[in-house]
Amino acid sequence: MKQYKRSFRFVCNEQERKIIEEMLLLQGFTWDNEDFFSYSCRLIDEPFSLGSSLACFFGFIYIQDRASMLPPVALMPEKGSFVLDMCASPGSKTGQLAQIVGENGFVMGNEVSPQRLATLRRNLQQMGLFQTASCCFEGQHIALPSGYCDFIQLDPPCSGWGTIEKNPKVMEMWKDDKTIPLVKLQKELLKNAERLLKPNGVIVYSTCTTNIEENEEQVRFAIEELGLELEKLPELHEFVMDTPLLGIDGVWRLSPRIGDTQGFFVARLRKKNNGEIYEVNPHNWGEILSAKYVEELGIDTKYLMYGDIAVFKESIHFVPNQAKNIPENFAWQGMYMGKVGKSKEIQLNPRVRMAGNLPIIHFEGKDGLEKIKGLLSGQSFNCEYKEKNVLMAWNGLILGRLKVKNKRLIWSER
């Protein structure tokens, strides 16, 4: 069989994964599992673009270069932790970190570009990661208090020399002194990351370049100028690692390898046990929906143990419990869940999978997949449901919500 370079990770629990694996197999995909991150896989057979698969459409898998999965593996925050992803879009590492910290954790993804921020938010919502939120600041000026963060992921703008297979002209674009502004920005981002860390907090600094000025020299800057301590990363036998430069040991340096992986650099740094600790002051955000109303919307109230569902002007968002500690003057947004109509009626997005007390229409096997594909392409089915919405499931796994209109079932994201 031909071995493809493309990698992906599952975005689901173990029970859900078995069902999604069956879904992928029925659509003709095969893969190998990887050990360095238990959710990571490498494709073997790809009969059509994996991005067009139903598993990808419903957010149960995420396509990501395997080297790009290394920074969250290096950071590996504890369950329930708060993590700041300083340069987050499109959300690859944000989503991976959300899986690691779990439903009781909280990951804030920051992105300075409004266009890329929209992509970040869309991807997090598609994956159903309600333990995430997003904000829009220059990373070097994120207005959180000093000593606020337990863990920080910093994957700053870089020259991208490690992506040469995808971008053949990248080294020509970023040669000689053209990288000077990037190096300066990376230093500013590192300075702010050090300020934001709590004493004993951890930052992972990573790039997709092989440029020493953006890699080992930045680590040396973090050690010598910012007082951070380098923590040695373990060996990873699944990757061919290069020898680090400048005598800096314990980092991961990968050169791009055609058909295998892109180039990457990863370093783990810890703040010494000194500095400020932000004193939290919990408060509520938005107009919180009551448990009774949440239940009427067809959402299982068990999700309220992880946070609140609240109205912000004309949209509905999830507010993780840890988000209630965010200072009141800091602008951010929780995972989008729906909108408020002209009649003040709440209309949930069909991708909200938090299954509650609603009828469920079940699809099974390969025939069921074909029917789901039909719904997604605009087809509708007869039904006798009196409710305005019903849950859609395949082999027992909830995929989303269908509207009931004129006794017809339809999929609509409008």
Short mmCIF file of C-alpha atoms in Angstrom, two decimals:
data_model
loop_
_atom_site.label_atom_id
_atom_site.label_comp_id
_atom_site.label_asym_id
_atom_site.label_seq_id
_atom_site.Cartn_x
_atom_site.Cartn_y
_atom_site.Cartn_z
CA MET A 1 0.00 0.00 0.00
CA LYS A 2 1.13 3.55 -0.65
CA GLN A 3 2.00 5.45 2.52
CA TYR A 4 0.61 8.96 2.52
CA LYS A 5 2.17 11.82 4.40
CA ARG A 6 -1.15 13.22 5.65
CA SER A 7 -1.74 12.94 9.39
CA PHE A 8 -4.77 13.59 11.55
CA ARG A 9 -5.96 13.22 15.11
CA PHE A 10 -9.22 12.03 16.62
CA VAL A 11 -11.21 14.64 18.54
CA CYS A 12 -13.43 12.42 20.67
CA ASN A 13 -13.41 10.07 23.65
CA GLU A 14 -12.58 6.38 23.38
CA GLN A 15 -16.20 5.23 23.02
CA GLU A 16 -16.88 7.79 20.29
CA ARG A 17 -13.60 6.94 18.58
CA LYS A 18 -14.68 3.35 17.91
CA ILE A 19 -17.74 4.64 16.07
CA ILE A 20 -15.78 7.26 14.10
CA GLU A 21 -13.21 4.64 13.14
CA GLU A 22 -16.04 2.55 11.71
CA MET A 23 -17.34 5.60 9.84
CA LEU A 24 -13.91 6.24 8.30
CA LEU A 25 -13.46 2.59 7.33
CA LEU A 26 -16.86 2.52 5.60
CA GLN A 27 -15.78 5.54 3.57
CA GLY A 28 -12.62 3.70 2.52
CA PHE A 29 -9.96 5.26 4.79
CA THR A 30 -7.26 3.27 6.56
CA TRP A 31 -4.52 4.51 8.87
CA ASP A 32 -1.82 3.62 11.38
CA ASN A 33 -2.00 4.75 14.99
CA GLU A 34 0.97 6.61 16.50
CA ASP A 35 2.43 6.32 19.99
CA PHE A 36 3.77 9.84 20.68
CA PHE A 37 0.18 11.14 21.00
CA SER A 38 -2.57 8.57 21.43
CA TYR A 39 -5.05 10.48 19.24
CA SER A 40 -2.59 10.85 16.34
CA CYS A 41 -2.78 8.75 13.16
CA ARG A 42 -1.13 8.58 9.74
CA LEU A 43 -3.21 7.83 6.67
CA ILE A 44 -2.55 4.79 4.50
CA ASP A 45 -5.54 4.80 2.14
CA GLU A 46 -7.27 8.05 1.21
CA PRO A 47 -9.89 7.28 -1.48
CA PHE A 48 -10.85 10.95 -1.55
CA SER A 49 -9.80 14.04 0.40
CA LEU A 50 -9.95 13.34 4.13
CA GLY A 51 -11.21 16.89 4.57
CA SER A 52 -14.39 15.87 2.70
CA SER A 53 -15.08 12.91 4.99
CA LEU A 54 -18.10 12.92 7.28
CA ALA A 55 -15.85 12.45 10.31
CA CYS A 56 -14.06 15.69 9.43
CA PHE A 57 -17.27 17.56 8.60
CA PHE A 58 -18.72 16.80 12.03
CA GLY A 59 -15.46 17.69 13.79
CA PHE A 60 -14.53 14.25 15.16
CA ILE A 61 -11.14 14.33 13.41
CA TYR A 62 -8.75 17.18 12.65
CA ILE A 63 -6.16 17.14 9.86
CA GLN A 64 -2.78 18.24 11.21
CA ASP A 65 0.86 17.63 10.34
CA ARG A 66 2.33 15.24 12.87
CA ALA A 67 5.21 17.61 13.72
CA SER A 68 2.63 20.31 14.49
CA MET A 69 1.27 18.05 17.24
CA LEU A 70 4.60 18.11 19.08
CA PRO A 71 4.32 21.47 20.94
CA PRO A 72 1.19 20.49 22.93
CA VAL A 73 2.83 17.12 23.64
CA ALA A 74 5.86 18.99 25.00
CA LEU A 75 3.68 21.30 27.11
CA MET A 76 1.34 18.50 28.31
CA PRO A 77 -0.63 20.55 30.87
CA GLU A 78 -2.40 18.70 33.66
CA LYS A 79 -6.10 17.90 33.44
CA GLY A 80 -8.17 20.89 34.49
CA SER A 81 -5.41 23.42 33.75
CA PHE A 82 -5.69 26.85 32.16
CA VAL A 83 -3.61 27.32 29.00
CA LEU A 84 -3.03 30.43 26.88
CA ASP A 85 -2.28 29.81 23.21
CA MET A 86 -0.72 33.16 22.25
CA CYS A 87 -0.77 32.81 18.44
CA ALA A 88 -3.55 30.33 17.91
CA SER A 89 -5.16 30.31 14.44
CA PRO A 90 -6.20 28.06 12.77
CA GLY A 91 -6.65 26.26 16.10
CA SER A 92 -4.65 23.07 15.57
CA LYS A 93 -2.73 23.33 18.84
CA THR A 94 -5.59 25.09 20.67
CA GLY A 95 -7.86 22.15 19.97
CA GLN A 96 -5.19 19.61 20.85
CA LEU A 97 -4.50 21.37 24.15
CA ALA A 98 -8.25 21.40 24.89
CA GLN A 99 -8.26 17.61 24.49
CA ILE A 100 -5.34 17.32 26.90
CA VAL A 101 -6.78 19.53 29.69
CA GLY A 102 -10.21 17.92 29.36
CA GLU A 103 -13.68 19.28 29.92
CA ASN A 104 -12.79 20.77 33.31
CA GLY A 105 -9.83 22.64 31.81
CA PHE A 106 -9.77 25.88 29.85
CA VAL A 107 -7.79 26.99 26.80
CA MET A 108 -7.79 30.59 25.57
CA GLY A 109 -6.73 30.96 21.93
CA ASN A 110 -5.47 34.41 20.93
CA GLU A 111 -5.25 35.58 17.31
CA VAL A 112 -4.40 39.11 16.17
CA SER A 113 -5.92 38.84 12.66
CA PRO A 114 -9.74 39.15 12.60
CA GLN A 115 -9.92 36.93 9.51
CA ARG A 116 -7.78 34.21 11.08
CA LEU A 117 -9.68 34.64 14.34
CA ALA A 118 -12.89 33.73 12.48
CA THR A 119 -11.19 30.55 11.24
CA LEU A 120 -10.04 29.72 14.77
CA ARG A 121 -13.53 30.16 16.20
CA ARG A 122 -15.12 28.14 13.41
CA ASN A 123 -12.72 25.23 13.90
CA LEU A 124 -13.16 25.13 17.68
CA GLN A 125 -16.93 25.18 17.30
CA GLN A 126 -16.87 22.46 14.66
CA MET A 127 -14.94 20.23 17.08
CA GLY A 128 -17.40 21.00 19.89
CA LEU A 129 -14.65 22.11 22.28
CA PHE A 130 -16.70 24.08 24.79
CA GLN A 131 -13.70 24.30 27.16
CA THR A 132 -12.16 26.86 24.80
CA ALA A 133 -12.50 30.58 24.22
CA SER A 134 -10.84 33.11 21.91
CA CYS A 135 -9.60 36.69 21.93
CA CYS A 136 -8.05 39.15 19.48
CA PHE A 137 -4.87 40.93 20.65
CA GLU A 138 -1.34 41.49 19.50
CA GLY A 139 0.41 38.69 21.34
CA GLN A 140 3.04 41.02 22.78
CA HIS A 141 0.26 43.17 24.24
CA ILE A 142 -2.25 40.62 25.56
CA ALA A 143 -3.86 42.56 28.36
CA LEU A 144 -4.07 39.81 30.96
CA PRO A 145 -2.59 40.51 34.41
CA SER A 146 0.95 39.44 35.31
CA GLY A 147 1.19 35.99 36.85
CA TYR A 148 -2.14 34.87 35.36
CA CYS A 149 -1.20 31.76 33.34
CA ASP A 150 -0.24 28.24 34.40
CA PHE A 151 0.80 27.18 30.90
CA ILE A 152 1.49 29.07 27.68
CA GLN A 153 1.82 27.77 24.14
CA LEU A 154 3.82 30.20 21.99
CA ASP A 155 4.05 29.30 18.31
CA PRO A 156 4.93 32.75 16.92
CA PRO A 157 5.01 33.99 13.33
CA CYS A 158 8.20 32.62 11.78
CA SER A 159 9.99 32.22 8.45
CA GLY A 160 8.42 28.79 7.93
CA TRP A 161 11.52 27.18 6.42
CA GLY A 162 10.26 23.84 7.68
CA THR A 163 7.25 23.97 5.35
CA ILE A 164 9.34 23.96 2.17
CA GLU A 165 7.50 20.95 0.72
CA LYS A 166 4.20 22.83 0.83
CA ASN A 167 5.78 26.23 0.14
CA PRO A 168 8.79 25.71 -2.21
CA LYS A 169 9.63 29.45 -2.35
CA VAL A 170 9.56 30.03 1.42
CA MET A 171 13.35 30.20 1.88
CA GLU A 172 13.64 32.68 -0.96
CA MET A 173 10.90 34.84 0.59
CA TRP A 174 12.56 34.84 4.04
CA LYS A 175 16.29 35.10 3.39
CA ASP A 176 19.09 37.33 4.65
CA ASP A 177 17.82 40.25 6.75
CA LYS A 178 14.14 39.69 5.92
CA THR A 179 13.77 37.65 9.12
CA ILE A 180 14.90 40.54 11.37
CA PRO A 181 11.33 41.80 12.07
CA LEU A 182 10.25 38.23 12.89
CA VAL A 183 13.12 37.73 15.33
CA LYS A 184 12.28 41.01 17.05
CA LEU A 185 8.59 40.08 17.33
CA GLN A 186 9.45 36.65 18.74
CA LYS A 187 11.50 38.31 21.49
CA GLU A 188 8.62 40.64 22.35
CA LEU A 189 6.24 37.69 22.51
CA LEU A 190 8.62 35.80 24.78
CA LYS A 191 8.89 38.83 27.09
CA ASN A 192 5.12 39.04 27.46
CA ALA A 193 4.83 35.28 27.94
CA GLU A 194 7.33 35.44 30.81
CA ARG A 195 5.32 38.28 32.38
CA LEU A 196 2.05 36.36 32.08
CA LEU A 197 3.37 33.15 33.63
CA LYS A 198 2.77 32.34 37.26
CA PRO A 199 5.85 31.41 39.29
CA ASN A 200 6.79 27.85 38.28
CA GLY A 201 4.62 28.17 35.16
CA VAL A 202 5.65 26.59 31.86
CA ILE A 203 5.92 27.90 28.32
CA VAL A 204 6.55 25.86 25.17
CA TYR A 205 8.18 27.88 22.41
CA SER A 206 7.90 26.36 18.93
CA THR A 207 8.37 27.28 15.28
CA CYS A 208 8.02 25.59 11.90
CA THR A 209 11.41 26.86 10.76
CA THR A 210 14.99 25.54 10.85
CA ASN A 211 16.50 29.02 11.25
CA ILE A 212 18.86 29.12 14.25
CA GLU A 213 18.11 32.82 14.90
CA GLU A 214 14.43 31.98 15.43
CA ASN A 215 15.10 28.81 17.38
CA GLU A 216 18.18 28.16 19.56
CA GLU A 217 19.10 31.84 19.72
CA GLN A 218 15.62 32.67 21.02
CA VAL A 219 15.92 29.95 23.64
CA ARG A 220 19.26 31.43 24.72
CA PHE A 221 17.58 34.86 24.93
CA ALA A 222 14.82 33.38 27.12
CA ILE A 223 17.40 31.84 29.45
CA GLU A 224 19.94 34.65 29.64
CA GLU A 225 17.71 37.72 29.38
CA LEU A 226 14.37 36.55 30.80
CA GLY A 227 15.63 34.14 33.44
CA LEU A 228 13.63 31.16 32.22
CA GLU A 229 14.95 27.65 32.77
CA LEU A 230 15.17 25.11 29.94
CA GLU A 231 13.58 21.74 30.72
CA LYS A 232 14.93 18.80 28.74
CA LEU A 233 12.41 17.10 26.48
CA PRO A 234 12.39 13.29 26.26
CA GLU A 235 13.48 11.37 23.18
CA LEU A 236 10.78 10.60 20.63
CA HIS A 237 11.54 7.45 18.66
CA GLU A 238 8.78 8.14 16.11
CA PHE A 239 10.71 11.13 14.74
CA VAL A 240 14.19 11.57 13.29
CA MET A 241 15.64 14.41 15.35
CA ASP A 242 18.50 16.67 14.31
CA THR A 243 21.28 17.64 16.71
CA PRO A 244 20.40 20.98 18.38
CA LEU A 245 22.70 23.91 17.70
CA LEU A 246 24.59 26.29 20.04
CA GLY A 247 25.06 23.46 22.52
CA ILE A 248 21.43 23.78 23.67
CA ASP A 249 20.42 20.26 24.63
CA GLY A 250 16.97 18.85 25.35
CA VAL A 251 14.99 20.56 22.55
CA TRP A 252 13.33 18.95 19.54
CA ARG A 253 14.76 20.03 16.16
CA LEU A 254 13.35 18.44 13.00
CA SER A 255 14.37 19.13 9.43
CA PRO A 256 11.63 18.75 6.79
CA ARG A 257 11.56 15.24 5.39
CA ILE A 258 9.75 14.82 2.09
CA GLY A 259 6.67 12.63 2.41
CA ASP A 260 7.17 12.30 6.16
CA THR A 261 6.91 15.51 8.17
CA GLN A 262 7.58 19.23 8.03
CA GLY A 263 10.44 20.85 9.92
CA PHE A 264 9.79 21.99 13.49
CA PHE A 265 11.54 23.28 16.59
CA VAL A 266 10.22 22.84 20.15
CA ALA A 267 11.59 23.98 23.52
CA ARG A 268 10.05 23.78 27.01
CA LEU A 269 10.87 26.59 29.47
CA ARG A 270 9.87 27.09 33.09
CA LYS A 271 9.61 30.31 35.08
CA LYS A 272 11.53 30.30 38.31
CA ASN A 273 9.55 30.27 41.53
CA ASN A 274 9.29 34.03 41.84
CA GLY A 275 7.14 36.88 40.57
CA GLU A 276 3.50 37.88 40.85
CA ILE A 277 0.43 35.66 41.14
CA TYR A 278 -2.85 37.13 39.96
CA GLU A 279 -5.59 36.98 42.58
CA VAL A 280 -8.76 35.72 40.89
CA ASN A 281 -12.07 37.50 41.33
CA PRO A 282 -14.83 35.30 39.87
CA HIS A 283 -17.82 37.01 38.27
CA ASN A 284 -20.52 36.21 35.74
CA TRP A 285 -20.44 37.00 32.03
CA GLY A 286 -23.54 37.57 29.91
CA GLU A 287 -27.18 36.71 30.60
CA ILE A 288 -26.95 33.18 31.99
CA LEU A 289 -29.64 30.73 30.88
CA SER A 290 -31.36 28.80 33.66
CA ALA A 291 -31.01 25.04 33.88
CA LYS A 292 -34.71 24.71 33.04
CA TYR A 293 -34.30 26.78 29.85
CA VAL A 294 -31.18 24.83 28.89
CA GLU A 295 -33.17 21.61 29.26
CA GLU A 296 -35.98 23.02 27.12
CA LEU A 297 -33.43 23.71 24.37
CA GLY A 298 -32.64 20.01 24.28
CA ILE A 299 -29.26 20.29 26.01
CA ASP A 300 -28.31 17.87 28.76
CA THR A 301 -27.89 19.91 31.95
CA LYS A 302 -24.85 17.80 32.89
CA TYR A 303 -22.82 20.21 30.75
CA LEU A 304 -23.60 22.98 33.25
CA MET A 305 -21.09 21.39 35.62
CA TYR A 306 -18.40 22.67 33.24
CA GLY A 307 -19.76 26.21 32.84
CA ASP A 308 -22.75 28.32 31.83
CA ILE A 309 -24.61 28.93 28.59
CA ALA A 310 -25.18 32.66 28.24
CA VAL A 311 -26.64 35.27 25.89
CA PHE A 312 -24.32 38.03 24.67
CA LYS A 313 -26.46 40.55 22.76
CA GLU A 314 -27.70 38.43 19.82
CA SER A 315 -25.58 35.29 20.15
CA ILE A 316 -25.29 32.33 22.52
CA HIS A 317 -21.93 31.17 23.89
CA PHE A 318 -20.55 28.69 26.38
CA VAL A 319 -18.76 30.20 29.40
CA PRO A 320 -16.33 27.70 30.99
CA ASN A 321 -16.11 27.89 34.77
CA GLN A 322 -12.51 29.10 34.68
CA ALA A 323 -13.48 31.91 32.29
CA LYS A 324 -15.31 33.56 35.17
CA ASN A 325 -11.88 34.54 36.54
CA ILE A 326 -11.01 36.63 33.48
CA PRO A 327 -10.76 40.36 34.33
CA GLU A 328 -13.91 42.26 33.37
CA ASN A 329 -12.10 44.65 31.01
CA PHE A 330 -10.68 41.80 28.88
CA ALA A 331 -12.59 41.12 25.64
CA TRP A 332 -13.02 37.45 24.72
CA GLN A 333 -15.60 35.04 23.33
CA GLY A 334 -16.63 31.54 24.40
CA MET A 335 -17.60 28.79 21.95
CA TYR A 336 -20.47 29.89 19.70
CA MET A 337 -23.68 27.90 20.19
CA GLY A 338 -26.39 29.82 18.35
CA LYS A 339 -28.26 33.08 17.99
CA VAL A 340 -31.26 34.98 19.29
CA GLY A 341 -33.94 35.47 16.62
CA LYS A 342 -36.08 38.55 16.04
CA SER A 343 -38.78 37.11 18.29
CA LYS A 344 -36.15 36.60 21.04
CA GLU A 345 -36.32 32.86 20.41
CA ILE A 346 -33.00 31.05 20.80
CA GLN A 347 -31.90 29.14 17.72
CA LEU A 348 -29.10 26.68 18.42
CA ASN A 349 -26.51 25.93 15.77
CA PRO A 350 -27.03 22.44 14.29
CA ARG A 351 -23.48 21.49 15.32
CA VAL A 352 -24.35 21.66 19.04
CA ARG A 353 -24.08 18.01 20.05
CA MET A 354 -24.89 18.36 23.75
CA ALA A 355 -27.69 15.81 23.55
CA GLY A 356 -30.67 16.48 25.79
CA ASN A 357 -34.35 15.63 25.86
CA LEU A 358 -35.12 15.66 22.12
CA PRO A 359 -36.23 12.91 19.73
CA ILE A 360 -33.33 11.15 18.01
CA ILE A 361 -33.40 10.01 14.41
CA HIS A 362 -31.01 7.08 14.05
CA PHE A 363 -28.99 6.24 10.95
CA GLU A 364 -27.08 2.99 10.75
CA GLY A 365 -24.24 1.55 8.67
CA LYS A 366 -23.23 2.48 5.16
CA ASP A 367 -26.81 3.16 4.04
CA GLY A 368 -27.16 5.60 6.92
CA LEU A 369 -24.00 7.44 5.84
CA GLU A 370 -25.46 7.90 2.36
CA LYS A 371 -28.65 9.36 3.84
CA ILE A 372 -26.63 11.76 6.00
CA LYS A 373 -24.63 12.85 2.95
CA GLY A 374 -27.95 13.52 1.23
CA LEU A 375 -29.12 15.73 4.09
CA LEU A 376 -25.87 17.69 4.01
CA SER A 377 -26.24 18.25 0.27
CA GLY A 378 -29.72 19.75 0.66
CA GLN A 379 -32.08 16.78 0.58
CA SER A 380 -34.91 16.49 3.10
CA PHE A 381 -36.90 13.58 4.58
CA ASN A 382 -40.52 13.23 5.63
CA CYS A 383 -41.18 13.11 9.35
CA GLU A 384 -43.99 13.33 11.90
CA TYR A 385 -42.09 15.11 14.65
CA LYS A 386 -43.90 17.96 16.40
CA GLU A 387 -40.68 19.41 17.81
CA LYS A 388 -38.81 22.10 15.89
CA ASN A 389 -35.51 20.23 16.20
CA VAL A 390 -34.41 16.61 16.50
CA LEU A 391 -31.04 15.04 17.16
CA MET A 392 -29.27 13.12 14.40
CA ALA A 393 -27.23 10.03 15.32
CA TRP A 394 -25.18 7.48 13.42
CA ASN A 395 -24.63 4.08 15.05
CA GLY A 396 -25.72 5.68 18.32
CA LEU A 397 -23.35 8.68 18.19
CA ILE A 398 -24.96 12.13 18.18
CA LEU A 399 -23.71 14.15 15.19
CA GLY A 400 -25.84 17.29 15.37
CA ARG A 401 -29.34 18.73 15.09
CA LEU A 402 -31.85 18.67 12.26
CA LYS A 403 -34.63 21.23 11.79
CA VAL A 404 -38.22 20.16 11.31
CA LYS A 405 -39.92 22.35 8.72
CA ASN A 406 -43.27 21.54 7.10
CA LYS A 407 -42.94 17.94 8.32
CA ARG A 408 -39.56 17.65 6.61
CA LEU A 409 -36.17 17.03 8.20
CA ILE A 410 -33.43 19.35 6.97
CA TRP A 411 -29.84 20.23 7.84
CA SER A 412 -29.39 24.00 7.92
CA GLU A 413 -26.56 26.12 9.29
CA ARG A 414 -28.25 29.43 8.42
#
